[in-house]
Amino acid sequence: MLFRGSHILSTDQFTLGDLQRLFAVAQGMEPYAARRRTTRVLEGAILGNLFFEPSTRSRISFGAAFNRLGGSVRDTTGFQFSSMAKGESLYDTSRVVSGYVDIIVMRHPTIGSVREFAAATHIPVISGGDGAGEHPTQALLDLYTIRKELKRDLTELRGMRIALVGDLKFGRTVHSLIKLLSLLEHVHFTLVAPRELQLPDDLAEEAKRRGHSLRATPNLYEGISNVDVIYTTRLQQERFTSEAEAERFRGSYSITNAVYTRYCGPGTVLMHPLPRDSRAGAMELHDDLNANPQLAIFRQADNGIPVRMALFALVLGVEDKVEASARNVNWYVPARIDVE
Ligand code: CP
């Protein structure tokens, strides 16, 4: 695909070559993400960061990534603080905001809404998630993380084994990730979910059509044995018709340190797009895993910065100009601060 001037709305847009290009640029962004270097390549550019659903990681990391490239950010969070609360349409909102900023990130609770918003504007739109549909940039940073954690290039991930665990029906990060992983060769997917929350058929059929193996099981312990990566998801309570309906599945799968030690190989990487639900009765990835070095969830979240920086640079056509306006940072960056 041509990144420059494109919307980023679905992982369907990418080829393996696109991912290699994006990840090479993201690799070059690592010193900026690690606060060793700073650049002003996007000085003067403004990001419109529009989030109509709750978010911590995507909203802040998109904004921080744009800031780290030297650009400015204008945020809006929640319908109640935008004029959509007064009945303004997606079309009008898109046309208006396009006059103010250079690129837009948008999250919205309705499937297809970000695409509809993008169709009304002349500036690039990057999806930050559309309901139970897709979350393409999360999948990009997830695959970037898998590659780093397993210390293999994309082509060397041939034959990798991954267990996708939890709410595979509504979990949009899984929907985007399975499409990206399907660009690799011979991936072995184990789908661990209750029958009612299994992966949508069209996504499973497409992965099979591309030559991957898929095995579905409701049994957590069977599903997480003999895999390279476990990708756990939160129960997407907000997508159910009632809280009582979601409650039936809460806590179905909880991976504790004891479960990990008993059922997983020592090199198995633990991933989660976050937020994980740390309330009693949920704990899909238990807090007692926090000291386990194979828990990659915070490294995974950190990878959102270089990957999103790379996307902005490519879409705005400055990927070759980043270093020209760069320097080392002036401020002190602590590696660790102990609390007495
Ligand atoms: N992974 C993710 O999208 O997290 P947020 O909902 O906090 O943005």
XYZ file of C-alpha atoms and ligand atoms in Angstrom:
348
model
C 0.000 0.000 0.000
C 0.986 3.627 -0.344
C 1.235 4.820 3.259
C 1.615 8.458 2.272
C -1.786 10.173 2.319
C -3.687 6.966 3.169
C -6.339 6.263 5.770
C -5.473 3.398 8.131
C -8.800 1.673 8.791
C -8.241 -2.094 8.629
C -5.448 -4.638 8.722
C -6.842 -5.845 5.372
C -4.877 -2.967 3.826
C -1.423 -4.414 4.518
C 0.858 -6.809 2.690
C 3.840 -8.536 4.282
C 6.080 -6.017 2.491
C 4.128 -3.134 4.059
C 4.669 -4.602 7.508
C 8.389 -5.000 6.880
C 8.585 -1.366 5.794
C 6.540 -0.110 8.744
C 8.543 -2.137 11.255
C 11.854 -0.931 9.811
C 10.685 2.674 10.318
C 9.385 1.779 13.810
C 12.783 0.317 14.671
C 14.327 3.672 13.756
C 11.861 5.385 16.135
C 13.033 3.377 19.158
C 15.627 5.975 20.356
C 12.872 8.639 20.274
C 10.404 6.392 22.102
C 13.119 5.653 24.693
C 13.685 9.413 25.226
C 17.295 9.339 24.077
C 16.597 11.429 20.966
C 14.018 14.070 20.098
C 12.956 15.361 16.689
C 10.896 18.295 15.387
C 10.047 16.788 12.013
C 6.296 17.399 12.490
C 6.666 20.882 13.984
C 3.571 22.873 12.969
C 1.414 19.799 12.283
C -1.676 19.133 14.431
C -3.281 15.787 15.275
C -7.025 15.669 16.043
C -7.294 12.838 18.571
C -11.013 12.023 18.782
C -12.023 9.324 21.242
C -15.730 8.579 21.672
C -15.061 5.485 23.805
C -12.905 5.066 26.917
C -9.181 4.684 26.288
C -5.892 5.004 28.138
C -3.243 3.446 25.882
C -4.436 4.333 22.396
C -5.425 7.924 23.150
C -2.302 8.776 25.128
C 0.162 6.857 22.961
C -1.189 8.285 19.698
C -0.878 11.760 21.225
C 2.563 11.105 22.711
C 3.810 9.589 19.438
C 2.721 12.716 17.558
C 4.305 14.972 20.206
C 7.566 13.007 20.040
C 7.694 13.807 16.325
C 7.387 17.496 17.203
C 3.666 17.887 16.394
C 0.806 19.222 18.523
C -2.343 17.394 19.628
C -5.963 18.499 20.100
C -8.009 15.905 22.010
C -11.694 15.316 22.485
C -12.904 12.531 24.742
C -16.454 11.208 25.056
C -19.613 12.233 23.213
C -20.654 14.519 26.058
C -17.791 16.919 25.333
C -18.333 17.067 21.568
C -21.227 18.513 19.568
C -22.273 14.969 18.606
C -24.117 15.167 21.936
C -26.238 17.890 20.234
C -27.005 15.649 17.249
C -24.140 16.592 14.909
C -23.498 13.861 12.338
C -20.251 11.995 11.672
C -20.167 13.669 8.258
C -20.389 17.212 9.633
C -17.938 16.480 12.447
C -15.455 15.077 9.970
C -15.772 18.027 7.581
C -15.375 20.545 10.388
C -12.415 18.945 12.195
C -10.640 18.470 8.847
C -10.431 22.245 8.578
C -8.550 22.467 11.870
C -5.965 19.683 11.875
C -3.626 17.739 9.552
C -4.459 14.156 10.511
C -7.142 12.519 12.651
C -7.220 9.505 14.951
C -10.708 8.359 15.854
C -12.269 5.745 18.131
C -16.034 5.212 18.042
C -18.342 2.513 19.463
C -20.059 1.638 16.152
C -18.631 -0.801 13.592
C -17.931 1.041 10.312
C -18.152 4.511 11.883
C -14.472 5.394 11.416
C -14.693 4.419 7.735
C -17.814 6.608 7.346
C -15.962 9.478 9.061
C -12.934 8.985 6.771
C -15.121 9.047 3.647
C -16.103 12.656 4.459
C -12.613 14.125 4.786
C -9.615 14.998 2.622
C -7.024 14.388 5.384
C -5.764 11.003 6.647
C -7.773 9.193 9.309
C -6.295 6.433 11.476
C -8.710 4.134 13.289
C -8.286 3.856 17.037
C -10.988 1.148 17.079
C -14.568 0.902 15.818
C -16.830 -0.967 18.225
C -16.421 -4.745 17.941
C -14.959 -4.257 14.452
C -11.221 -3.651 14.203
C -8.302 -2.010 16.004
C -5.645 -2.048 13.286
C -2.846 -0.162 15.053
C -3.140 -2.429 18.096
C -2.578 -5.430 15.805
C 0.437 -3.701 14.254
C 2.040 -3.137 17.656
C 1.070 -6.670 18.708
C 2.861 -8.208 15.735
C 5.826 -5.874 16.279
C 5.918 -7.171 19.864
C 5.680 -10.843 18.847
C 8.591 -10.322 16.478
C 10.697 -8.661 19.189
C 9.799 -11.085 21.968
C 10.473 -14.182 19.858
C 13.562 -12.514 18.318
C 12.517 -13.552 14.819
C 11.915 -11.622 11.604
C 8.439 -11.797 10.094
C 9.452 -14.521 7.638
C 11.015 -16.507 10.509
C 7.646 -16.577 12.285
C 6.578 -19.303 9.833
C 4.969 -22.111 11.850
C 4.535 -20.061 15.043
C 1.940 -21.266 17.522
C -0.382 -18.788 19.212
C -3.291 -19.280 21.595
C -5.964 -16.573 21.407
C -7.832 -16.660 24.701
C -11.068 -15.138 25.948
C -13.722 -13.033 24.251
C -12.873 -13.747 20.625
C -16.331 -12.715 19.431
C -16.236 -9.069 20.491
C -12.478 -8.583 20.961
C -11.610 -6.298 18.050
C -7.866 -6.560 18.683
C -8.078 -10.296 17.992
C -10.043 -9.648 14.783
C -7.313 -7.351 13.500
C -4.450 -9.536 14.728
C -5.653 -12.758 13.119
C -5.830 -10.979 9.760
C -2.263 -9.670 10.145
C -0.910 -13.026 11.290
C -2.609 -14.600 8.276
C -0.062 -12.744 6.117
C 2.600 -15.060 7.592
C 2.991 -18.731 6.648
C 1.522 -21.746 8.430
C 0.523 -20.167 11.715
C -1.064 -22.564 14.217
C -3.950 -20.824 15.962
C -5.585 -22.267 19.069
C -8.843 -20.481 19.813
C -9.692 -20.752 23.510
C -13.170 -19.382 24.174
C -16.599 -20.454 25.369
C -18.732 -21.620 22.420
C -20.806 -18.399 22.610
C -17.715 -16.153 22.350
C -15.846 -17.890 19.540
C -14.164 -16.043 16.702
C -16.592 -14.881 13.964
C -16.828 -17.557 11.230
C -15.690 -15.276 8.394
C -12.369 -14.569 10.136
C -11.761 -18.253 10.913
C -12.631 -19.301 7.347
C -10.328 -16.677 5.833
C -7.386 -17.811 7.985
C -8.014 -21.443 6.953
C -8.287 -20.433 3.300
C -4.813 -18.871 3.608
C -3.377 -22.207 4.747
C -3.237 -21.752 8.525
C -4.343 -24.345 11.045
C -7.095 -23.456 13.520
C -8.130 -25.503 16.520
C -10.944 -24.383 18.833
C -11.238 -25.535 22.438
C -13.073 -24.247 25.495
C -10.348 -25.800 27.713
C -7.794 -23.218 28.850
C -5.142 -25.647 30.065
C -5.209 -27.687 26.881
C -5.191 -24.538 24.765
C -2.188 -22.805 26.341
C 0.135 -25.847 26.341
C 2.735 -26.048 23.589
C 2.394 -22.552 22.161
C 4.924 -19.772 21.593
C 2.542 -16.933 22.485
C -0.601 -16.648 24.596
C -2.701 -13.621 23.626
C -5.364 -13.093 26.282
C -8.295 -10.680 26.028
C -10.683 -8.998 28.414
C -14.382 -9.866 28.423
C -15.815 -7.005 26.333
C -18.664 -6.339 28.742
C -19.652 -3.114 26.959
C -20.581 -5.069 23.793
C -23.098 -7.368 25.534
C -26.810 -6.559 25.610
C -26.850 -6.712 29.419
C -24.424 -6.924 32.319
C -26.082 -10.179 33.435
C -25.334 -11.759 30.077
C -21.647 -10.794 30.307
C -21.504 -11.953 33.915
C -22.027 -15.586 32.819
C -18.551 -15.552 31.267
C -16.633 -13.462 33.799
C -13.611 -15.300 35.157
C -13.996 -18.220 32.705
C -10.288 -18.016 32.011
C -7.727 -16.810 34.508
C -4.033 -17.414 33.978
C -2.124 -17.299 37.259
C 1.594 -17.843 37.801
C 0.815 -21.390 39.005
C -1.191 -22.109 35.842
C 1.621 -20.698 33.705
C 4.280 -22.792 35.476
C 2.256 -25.981 35.247
C 0.925 -25.793 31.683
C 3.246 -23.550 29.644
C 6.747 -23.990 28.332
C 9.264 -21.646 30.036
C 9.663 -19.496 26.901
C 5.939 -18.903 26.307
C 5.263 -15.177 25.857
C 2.240 -13.731 27.649
C 0.480 -10.899 25.821
C -2.703 -8.875 26.320
C -3.776 -5.697 24.470
C -4.837 -4.269 27.864
C -6.704 -3.118 29.803
C -6.716 -6.379 31.755
C -9.553 -6.619 34.226
C -7.870 -6.779 37.658
C -11.100 -6.924 39.642
C -11.774 -9.975 41.801
C -13.585 -12.611 39.729
C -11.966 -11.556 36.460
C -8.114 -11.523 36.459
C -7.682 -13.001 32.963
C -3.938 -12.402 33.512
C -3.460 -12.517 37.257
C -1.445 -9.846 39.080
C 0.783 -12.598 40.521
C 2.372 -12.820 37.050
C 3.768 -9.288 37.346
C 7.295 -10.439 38.183
C 7.277 -13.163 35.518
C 9.779 -12.078 32.833
C 7.648 -13.706 30.140
C 4.822 -11.251 30.890
C 5.272 -8.953 27.887
C 2.196 -6.761 28.389
C 3.986 -3.575 29.412
C 6.682 -3.942 26.756
C 3.777 -4.512 24.338
C 2.071 -1.280 25.453
C 5.400 0.597 25.168
C 5.720 -0.581 21.571
C 2.658 1.518 20.746
C 4.898 4.586 20.631
C 7.469 3.579 17.953
C 4.804 1.846 15.845
C 2.442 4.838 15.937
C 5.343 7.243 15.339
C 6.243 5.185 12.270
C 2.671 5.255 10.989
C 2.418 9.027 11.380
C 5.789 9.515 9.678
C 4.863 7.281 6.745
C 1.321 8.623 6.296
C 2.571 12.237 6.430
C 5.578 11.449 4.221
C 8.389 12.481 6.590
C 9.927 9.074 7.314
C 13.209 10.081 5.637
C 13.394 13.505 7.352
C 13.149 12.513 11.019
C 16.890 12.475 11.714
C 17.535 15.800 9.953
C 15.791 17.712 12.775
C 16.861 15.429 15.650
C 19.155 15.861 18.630
C 19.858 14.126 21.930
C 17.442 15.022 24.746
C 18.457 17.596 27.379
C 16.518 16.225 30.309
C 17.352 13.444 32.764
C 15.563 10.171 31.981
C 15.635 7.827 35.030
C 15.733 4.088 34.403
C 14.101 3.398 37.779
C 12.979 5.284 40.900
C 12.567 3.317 44.146
C 9.843 4.275 46.616
C 11.166 4.324 50.208
N -5.346 -1.577 23.955
C -6.140 -0.474 23.971
O -6.710 -0.103 22.944
O -6.259 0.130 25.168
P -7.157 1.403 25.459
O -8.597 0.968 25.323
O -6.803 1.834 26.843
O -6.822 2.438 24.421
